[in-house]
Short mmCIF file of C-alpha atoms and ligand atoms in Angstrom, two decimals:
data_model
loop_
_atom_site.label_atom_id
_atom_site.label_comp_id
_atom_site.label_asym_id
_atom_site.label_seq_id
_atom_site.Cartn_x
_atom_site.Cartn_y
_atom_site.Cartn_z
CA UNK A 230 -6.96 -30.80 -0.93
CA UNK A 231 -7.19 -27.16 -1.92
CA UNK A 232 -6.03 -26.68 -5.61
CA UNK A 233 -6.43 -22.59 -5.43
CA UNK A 234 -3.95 -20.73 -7.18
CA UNK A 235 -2.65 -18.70 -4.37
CA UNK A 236 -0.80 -15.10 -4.15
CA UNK A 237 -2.01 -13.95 -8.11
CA UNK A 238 -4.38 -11.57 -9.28
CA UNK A 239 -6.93 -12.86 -11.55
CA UNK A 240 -8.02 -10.37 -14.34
CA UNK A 241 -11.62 -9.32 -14.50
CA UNK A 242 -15.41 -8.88 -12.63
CA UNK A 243 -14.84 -10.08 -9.16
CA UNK A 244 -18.75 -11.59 -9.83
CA UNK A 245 -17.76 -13.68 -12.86
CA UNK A 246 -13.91 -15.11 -10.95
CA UNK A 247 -16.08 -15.70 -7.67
CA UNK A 248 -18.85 -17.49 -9.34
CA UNK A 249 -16.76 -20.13 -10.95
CA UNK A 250 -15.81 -22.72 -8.73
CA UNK A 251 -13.30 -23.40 -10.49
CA UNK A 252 -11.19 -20.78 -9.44
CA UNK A 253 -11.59 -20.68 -6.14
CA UNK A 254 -12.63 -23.67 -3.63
CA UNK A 255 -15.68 -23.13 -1.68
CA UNK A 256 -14.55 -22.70 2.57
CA UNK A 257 -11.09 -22.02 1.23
CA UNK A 258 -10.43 -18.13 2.57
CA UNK A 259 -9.64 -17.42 5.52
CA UNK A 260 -10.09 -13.89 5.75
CA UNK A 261 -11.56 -11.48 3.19
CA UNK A 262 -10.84 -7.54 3.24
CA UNK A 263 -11.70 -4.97 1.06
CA UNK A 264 -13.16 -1.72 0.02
CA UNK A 265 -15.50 -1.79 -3.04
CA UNK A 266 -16.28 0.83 -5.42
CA UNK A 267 -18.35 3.24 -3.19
CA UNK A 268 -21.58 4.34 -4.93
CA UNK A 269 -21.89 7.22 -7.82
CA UNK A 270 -17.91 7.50 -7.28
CA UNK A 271 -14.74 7.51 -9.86
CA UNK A 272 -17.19 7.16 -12.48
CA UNK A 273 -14.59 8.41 -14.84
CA UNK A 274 -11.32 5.57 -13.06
CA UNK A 275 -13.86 2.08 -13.02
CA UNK A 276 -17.36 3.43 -13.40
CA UNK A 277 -20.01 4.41 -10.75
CA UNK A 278 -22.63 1.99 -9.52
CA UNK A 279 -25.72 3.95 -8.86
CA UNK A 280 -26.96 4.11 -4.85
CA UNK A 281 -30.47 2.59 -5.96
CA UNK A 282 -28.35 -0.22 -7.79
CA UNK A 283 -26.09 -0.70 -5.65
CA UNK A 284 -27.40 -3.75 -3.47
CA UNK A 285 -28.86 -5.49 -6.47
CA UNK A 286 -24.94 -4.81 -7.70
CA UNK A 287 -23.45 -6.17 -4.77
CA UNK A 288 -25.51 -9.22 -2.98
CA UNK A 289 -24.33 -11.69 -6.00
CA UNK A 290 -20.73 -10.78 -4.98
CA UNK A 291 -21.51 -11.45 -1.50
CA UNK A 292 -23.05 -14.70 -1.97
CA UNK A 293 -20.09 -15.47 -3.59
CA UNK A 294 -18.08 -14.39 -0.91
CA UNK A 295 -19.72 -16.43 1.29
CA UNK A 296 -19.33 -19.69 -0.46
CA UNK A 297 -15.40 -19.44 -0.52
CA UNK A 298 -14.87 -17.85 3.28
CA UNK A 299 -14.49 -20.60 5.68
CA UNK A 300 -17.18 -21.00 8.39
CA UNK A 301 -14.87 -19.23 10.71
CA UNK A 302 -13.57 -16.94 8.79
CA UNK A 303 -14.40 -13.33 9.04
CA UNK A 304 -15.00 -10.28 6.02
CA UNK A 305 -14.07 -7.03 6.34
CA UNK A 306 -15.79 -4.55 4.36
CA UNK A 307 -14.17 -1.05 4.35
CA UNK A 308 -17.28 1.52 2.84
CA UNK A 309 -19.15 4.64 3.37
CA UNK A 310 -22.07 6.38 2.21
CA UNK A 311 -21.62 10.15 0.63
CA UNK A 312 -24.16 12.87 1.02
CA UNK A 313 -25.87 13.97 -1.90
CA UNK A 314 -28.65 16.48 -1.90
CA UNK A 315 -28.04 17.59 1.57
CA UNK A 316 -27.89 14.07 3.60
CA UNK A 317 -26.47 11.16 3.84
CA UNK A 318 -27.07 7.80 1.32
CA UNK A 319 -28.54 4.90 3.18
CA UNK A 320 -27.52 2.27 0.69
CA UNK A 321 -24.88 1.44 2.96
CA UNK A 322 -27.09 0.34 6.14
CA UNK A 323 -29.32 -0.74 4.04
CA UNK A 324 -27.12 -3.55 2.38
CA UNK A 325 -25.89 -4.36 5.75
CA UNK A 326 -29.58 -5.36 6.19
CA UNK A 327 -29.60 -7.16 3.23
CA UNK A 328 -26.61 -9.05 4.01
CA UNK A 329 -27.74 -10.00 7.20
CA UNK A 330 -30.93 -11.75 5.28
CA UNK A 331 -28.36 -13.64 3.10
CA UNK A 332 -26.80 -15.67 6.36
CA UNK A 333 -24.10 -12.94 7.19
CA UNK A 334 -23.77 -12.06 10.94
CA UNK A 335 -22.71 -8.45 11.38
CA UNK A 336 -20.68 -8.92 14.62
CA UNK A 337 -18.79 -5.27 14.67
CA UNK A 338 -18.56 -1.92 12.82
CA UNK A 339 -14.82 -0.26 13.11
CA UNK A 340 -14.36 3.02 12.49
CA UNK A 341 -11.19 4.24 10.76
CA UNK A 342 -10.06 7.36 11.78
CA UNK A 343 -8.78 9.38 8.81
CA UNK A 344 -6.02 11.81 9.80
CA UNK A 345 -5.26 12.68 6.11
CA UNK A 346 -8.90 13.15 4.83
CA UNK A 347 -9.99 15.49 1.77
CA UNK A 348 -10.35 19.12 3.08
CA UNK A 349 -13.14 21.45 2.71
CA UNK A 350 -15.96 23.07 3.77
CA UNK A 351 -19.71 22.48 3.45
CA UNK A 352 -22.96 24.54 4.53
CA UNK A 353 -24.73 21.80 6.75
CA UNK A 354 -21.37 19.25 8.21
CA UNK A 355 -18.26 19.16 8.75
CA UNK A 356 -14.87 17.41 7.14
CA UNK A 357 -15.18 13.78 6.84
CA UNK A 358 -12.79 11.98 8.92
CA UNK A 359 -13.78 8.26 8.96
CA UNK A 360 -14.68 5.50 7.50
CA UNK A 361 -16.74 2.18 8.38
CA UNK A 362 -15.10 -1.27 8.25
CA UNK A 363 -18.19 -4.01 8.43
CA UNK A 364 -16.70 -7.66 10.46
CA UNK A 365 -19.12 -10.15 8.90
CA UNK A 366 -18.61 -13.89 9.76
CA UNK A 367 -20.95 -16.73 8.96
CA UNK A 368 -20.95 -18.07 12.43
CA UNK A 369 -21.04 -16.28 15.62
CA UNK A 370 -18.36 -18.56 16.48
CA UNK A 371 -14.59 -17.57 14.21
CA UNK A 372 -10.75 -16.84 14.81
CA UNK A 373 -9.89 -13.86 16.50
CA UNK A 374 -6.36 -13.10 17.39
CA UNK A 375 -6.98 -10.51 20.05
CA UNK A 376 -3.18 -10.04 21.79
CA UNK A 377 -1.76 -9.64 18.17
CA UNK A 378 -3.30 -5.98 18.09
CA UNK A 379 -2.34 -5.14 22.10
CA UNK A 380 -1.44 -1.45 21.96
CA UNK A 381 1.00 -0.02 24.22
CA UNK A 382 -0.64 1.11 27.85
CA UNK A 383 0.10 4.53 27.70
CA UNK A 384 1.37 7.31 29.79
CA UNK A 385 -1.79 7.84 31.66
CA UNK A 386 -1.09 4.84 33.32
CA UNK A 387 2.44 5.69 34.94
CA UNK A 388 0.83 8.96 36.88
CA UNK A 389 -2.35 6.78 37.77
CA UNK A 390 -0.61 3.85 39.43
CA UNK A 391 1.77 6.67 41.02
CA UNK A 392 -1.28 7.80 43.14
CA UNK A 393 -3.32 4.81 44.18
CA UNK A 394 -5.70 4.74 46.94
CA UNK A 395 -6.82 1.66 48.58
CA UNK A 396 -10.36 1.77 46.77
CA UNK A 397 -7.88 1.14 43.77
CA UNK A 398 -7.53 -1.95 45.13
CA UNK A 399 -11.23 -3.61 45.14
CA UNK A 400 -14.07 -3.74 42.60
CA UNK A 401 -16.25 -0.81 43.37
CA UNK A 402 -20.04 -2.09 42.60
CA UNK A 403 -21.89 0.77 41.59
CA UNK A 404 -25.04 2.11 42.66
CA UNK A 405 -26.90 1.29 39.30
CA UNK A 406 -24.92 -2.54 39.33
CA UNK A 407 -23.38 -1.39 36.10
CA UNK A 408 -20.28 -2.98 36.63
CA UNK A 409 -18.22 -0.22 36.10
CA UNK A 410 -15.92 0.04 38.64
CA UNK A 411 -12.83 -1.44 38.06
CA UNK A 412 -10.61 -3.15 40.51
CA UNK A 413 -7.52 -0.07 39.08
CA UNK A 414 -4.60 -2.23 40.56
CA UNK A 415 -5.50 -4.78 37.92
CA UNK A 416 -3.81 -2.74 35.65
CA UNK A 417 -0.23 -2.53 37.04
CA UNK A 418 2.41 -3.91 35.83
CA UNK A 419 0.24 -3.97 32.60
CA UNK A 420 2.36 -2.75 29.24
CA UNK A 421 -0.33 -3.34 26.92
CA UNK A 422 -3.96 -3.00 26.76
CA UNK A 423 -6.33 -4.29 24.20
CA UNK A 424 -7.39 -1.30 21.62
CA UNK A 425 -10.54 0.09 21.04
CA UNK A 426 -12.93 0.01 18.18
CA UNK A 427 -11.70 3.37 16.81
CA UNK A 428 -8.27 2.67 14.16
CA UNK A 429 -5.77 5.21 14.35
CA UNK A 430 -2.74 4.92 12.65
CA UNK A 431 -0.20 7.34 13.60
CA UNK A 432 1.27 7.40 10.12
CA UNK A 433 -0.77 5.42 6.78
CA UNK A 434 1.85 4.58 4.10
CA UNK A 435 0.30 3.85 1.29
CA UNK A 436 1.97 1.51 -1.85
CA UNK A 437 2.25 3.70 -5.38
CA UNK A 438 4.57 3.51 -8.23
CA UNK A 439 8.38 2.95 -7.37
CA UNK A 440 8.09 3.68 -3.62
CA UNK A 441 7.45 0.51 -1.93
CA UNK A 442 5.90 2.08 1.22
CA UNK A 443 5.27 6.00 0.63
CA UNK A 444 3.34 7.98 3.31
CA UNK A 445 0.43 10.13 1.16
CA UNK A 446 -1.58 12.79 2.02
CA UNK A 447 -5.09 12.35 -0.71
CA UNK A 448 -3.68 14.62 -3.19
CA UNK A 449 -0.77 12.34 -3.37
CA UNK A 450 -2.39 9.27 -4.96
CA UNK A 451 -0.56 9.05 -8.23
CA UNK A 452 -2.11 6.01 -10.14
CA UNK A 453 -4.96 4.87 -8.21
CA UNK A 454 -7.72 7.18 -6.43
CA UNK A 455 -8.85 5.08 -3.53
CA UNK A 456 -6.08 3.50 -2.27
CA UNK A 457 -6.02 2.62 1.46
CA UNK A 458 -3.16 2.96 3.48
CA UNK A 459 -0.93 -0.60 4.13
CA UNK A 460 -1.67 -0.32 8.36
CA UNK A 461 -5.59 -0.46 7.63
CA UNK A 462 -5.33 -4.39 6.31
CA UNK A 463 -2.75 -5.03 8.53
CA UNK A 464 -4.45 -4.36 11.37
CA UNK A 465 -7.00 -6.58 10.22
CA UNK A 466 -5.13 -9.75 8.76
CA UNK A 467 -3.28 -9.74 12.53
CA UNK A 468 -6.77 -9.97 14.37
CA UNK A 469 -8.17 -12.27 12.57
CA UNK A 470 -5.73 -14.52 10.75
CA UNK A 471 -2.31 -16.38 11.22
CA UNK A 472 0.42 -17.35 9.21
CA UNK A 473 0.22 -19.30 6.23
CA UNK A 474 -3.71 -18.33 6.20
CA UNK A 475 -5.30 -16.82 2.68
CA UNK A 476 -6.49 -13.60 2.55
CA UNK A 477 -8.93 -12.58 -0.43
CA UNK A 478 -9.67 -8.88 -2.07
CA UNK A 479 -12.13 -9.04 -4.63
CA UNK A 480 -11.45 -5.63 -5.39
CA UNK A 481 -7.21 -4.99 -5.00
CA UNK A 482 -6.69 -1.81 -7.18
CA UNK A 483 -2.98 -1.76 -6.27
CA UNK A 484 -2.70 -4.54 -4.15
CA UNK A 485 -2.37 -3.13 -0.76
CA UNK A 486 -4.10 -6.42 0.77
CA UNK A 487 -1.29 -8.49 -0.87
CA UNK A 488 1.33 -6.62 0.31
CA UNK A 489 0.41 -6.51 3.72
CA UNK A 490 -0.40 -10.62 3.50
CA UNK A 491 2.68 -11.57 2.22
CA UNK A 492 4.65 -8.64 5.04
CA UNK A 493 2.84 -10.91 7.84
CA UNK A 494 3.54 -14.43 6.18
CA UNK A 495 -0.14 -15.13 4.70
CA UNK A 496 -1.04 -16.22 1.46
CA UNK A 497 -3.34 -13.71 -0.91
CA UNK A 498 -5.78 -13.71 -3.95
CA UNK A 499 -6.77 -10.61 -5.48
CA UNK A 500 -8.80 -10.06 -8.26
CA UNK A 501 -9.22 -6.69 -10.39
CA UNK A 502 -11.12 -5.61 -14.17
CA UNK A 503 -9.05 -2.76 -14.55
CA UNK A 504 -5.55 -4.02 -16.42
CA UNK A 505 -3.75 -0.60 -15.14
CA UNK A 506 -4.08 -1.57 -11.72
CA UNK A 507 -3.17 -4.99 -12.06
CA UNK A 508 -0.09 -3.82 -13.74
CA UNK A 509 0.42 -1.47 -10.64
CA UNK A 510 -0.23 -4.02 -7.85
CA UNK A 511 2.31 -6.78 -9.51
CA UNK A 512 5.07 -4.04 -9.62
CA UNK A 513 4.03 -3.30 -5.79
CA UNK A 514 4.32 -6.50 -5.26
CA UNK A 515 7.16 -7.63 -6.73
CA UNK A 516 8.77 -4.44 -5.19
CA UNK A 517 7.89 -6.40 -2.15
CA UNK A 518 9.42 -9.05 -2.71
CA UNK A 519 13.29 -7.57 -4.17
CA UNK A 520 12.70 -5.38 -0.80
CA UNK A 521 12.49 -8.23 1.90
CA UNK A 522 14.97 -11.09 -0.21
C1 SAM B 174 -11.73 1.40 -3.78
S1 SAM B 174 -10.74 0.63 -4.96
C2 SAM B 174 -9.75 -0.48 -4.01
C3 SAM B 174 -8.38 0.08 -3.74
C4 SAM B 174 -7.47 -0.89 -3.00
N1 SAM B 174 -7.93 -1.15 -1.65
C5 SAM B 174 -6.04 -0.33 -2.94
O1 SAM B 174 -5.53 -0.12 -1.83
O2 SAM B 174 -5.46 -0.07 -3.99
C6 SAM B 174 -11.84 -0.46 -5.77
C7 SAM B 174 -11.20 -1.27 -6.89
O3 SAM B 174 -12.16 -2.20 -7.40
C8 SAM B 174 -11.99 -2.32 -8.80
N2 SAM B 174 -13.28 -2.83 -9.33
C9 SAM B 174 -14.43 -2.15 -9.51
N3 SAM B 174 -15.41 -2.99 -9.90
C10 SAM B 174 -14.86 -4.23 -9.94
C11 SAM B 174 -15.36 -5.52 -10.23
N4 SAM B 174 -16.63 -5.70 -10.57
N5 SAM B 174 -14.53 -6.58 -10.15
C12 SAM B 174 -13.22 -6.41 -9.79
N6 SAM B 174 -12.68 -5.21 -9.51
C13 SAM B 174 -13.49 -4.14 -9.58
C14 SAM B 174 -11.63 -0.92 -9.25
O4 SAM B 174 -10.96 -0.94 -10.50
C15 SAM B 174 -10.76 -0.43 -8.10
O5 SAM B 174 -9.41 -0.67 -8.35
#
């Protein structure tokens, strides 16, 4: 019988709550999403892990993580590297290595397409526009809810099926056997397709102080610096879990995770050392709650 404490944030190091089993029950979680401190970042908001400490920072967390996910369960891990000294970090890939030698099966990188990302200009790239999102599991075998994230077809579709040809109607076999050619007429009467690996989110709301769901460009963030938008672990808590399921972010800042939990009738535990945050993501919360009663 699980005796977890569900939908509260417990105070402190996300190592220290994960490591006592006390707290939470090993195979208890169904789903786990979250973005971490990113390396040498917001030194000055929670303190900067450097890139050469960063896996030795982070593996003890993971094991962690792995004890309380379920065997079917899947992890989400929102990150990426920043250039410094003209190129890229590679702590990134290389924990992804390192998780992979601690029993973690790295079945899919997402990319999430940042419409509202920091401006500027540099010498040798260009604006940074996305972000990875790791899906982890523990077995090759987990839940995956793929008709809950069916996007609309598309207006393509209506002026294709408008002009079919009979070759629309069989499976062209290639020349190279590459399987490519698609049977088109499969597609009619089709009003949703299954997305791609690319998130776009036409609008990302994200949760600050006394506006439950407030759309933000990144200047906007008023009392956390990172936040991500409200559509990013929604996306994810359809695909991969159902209701009544428990969701886990080790690191919540303002408890965006929650919120989007509770909005899709799951169960959450967050855990966060800085107090101001906590403060932030129980107010989010419980705006959450006066919103939908
Ligand atoms: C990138 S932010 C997450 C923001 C969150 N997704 C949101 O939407 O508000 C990372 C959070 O992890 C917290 N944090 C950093 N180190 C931590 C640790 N060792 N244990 C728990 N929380 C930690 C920071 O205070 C920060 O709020």
């Amino acid at each position: 019988m699980p005796k977890n404490n569900i939908n509260q944030i417990y105070s402190g190091d996300c190592n220290y709550v994960l490591n006592d089993s006390k707290l939470i029950d090993a195979k208890s979680v169904d789903l786990i999403i979250t973005s971490p401190p990113y390396a040498d970042k917001r030194k000055n908001s929670y303190g900067g892990i450097h890139p050469d400490k960063y896996i030795e920072w982070f593996l003890p967390i993971a094991k962690n993580l792995h004890r309380v996910l379920k065997d079917d369960g899947s992890f989400i891990l929102n990150i990426k590297e920043h250039p410094k000294n003209g190129e890229r970090a590679t702590y990134v890939i290389e924990l992804i290595l390192e998780l992979r030698k601690q029993g973690w099966f790295w079945i899919e990188e997402y990319c999430w397409y940042k419409k509202n990302s920091f401006p500027g200009k540099w010498p040798n790239r260009f604006r940074d526009s996305w972000e990875r999102c790791f899906h982890l599991t523990k077995s090759k075998k987990f839940k995956m809810y793929q008709d809950e994230v069916k996007v609309p077809i598309g207006e393509w579709a209506q002026k294709r099926f408008k002009s079919m040809s009979e070759k629309d109607f069989i499976r062209n076999i290639s020349k190279n056997n590459d399987h490519m050619g698609r049977n088109v007429s499969n597609w009619l009467n089709k009003k949703k397709v299954f997305p791609h690996n690319v998130l776009v989110f036409e609008e990302e709301h994200r949760l600050y102080q006394s506006n439950l769901i407030e759309m933000a460009t990144a200047q906007s963030y008023q009392n956390h610096s990172a936040i991500f938008p409200v559509e990013l672990p929604t996306w994810f808590i359809r695909l991969f879990s159902k209701r009544n399921d428990l969701i886990l972010d080790p690191f919540i800042g303002t408890g965006t995770t929650a919120v989007a939990a509770l909005l899709h009738g799951r169960n959450f535990i967050g855990i966060e050392k800085q107090k101001e945050y906590i403060k932030e993501a129980k107010k989010n919360i419980k705006e959450l709650a006066d919103f939908t009663l």
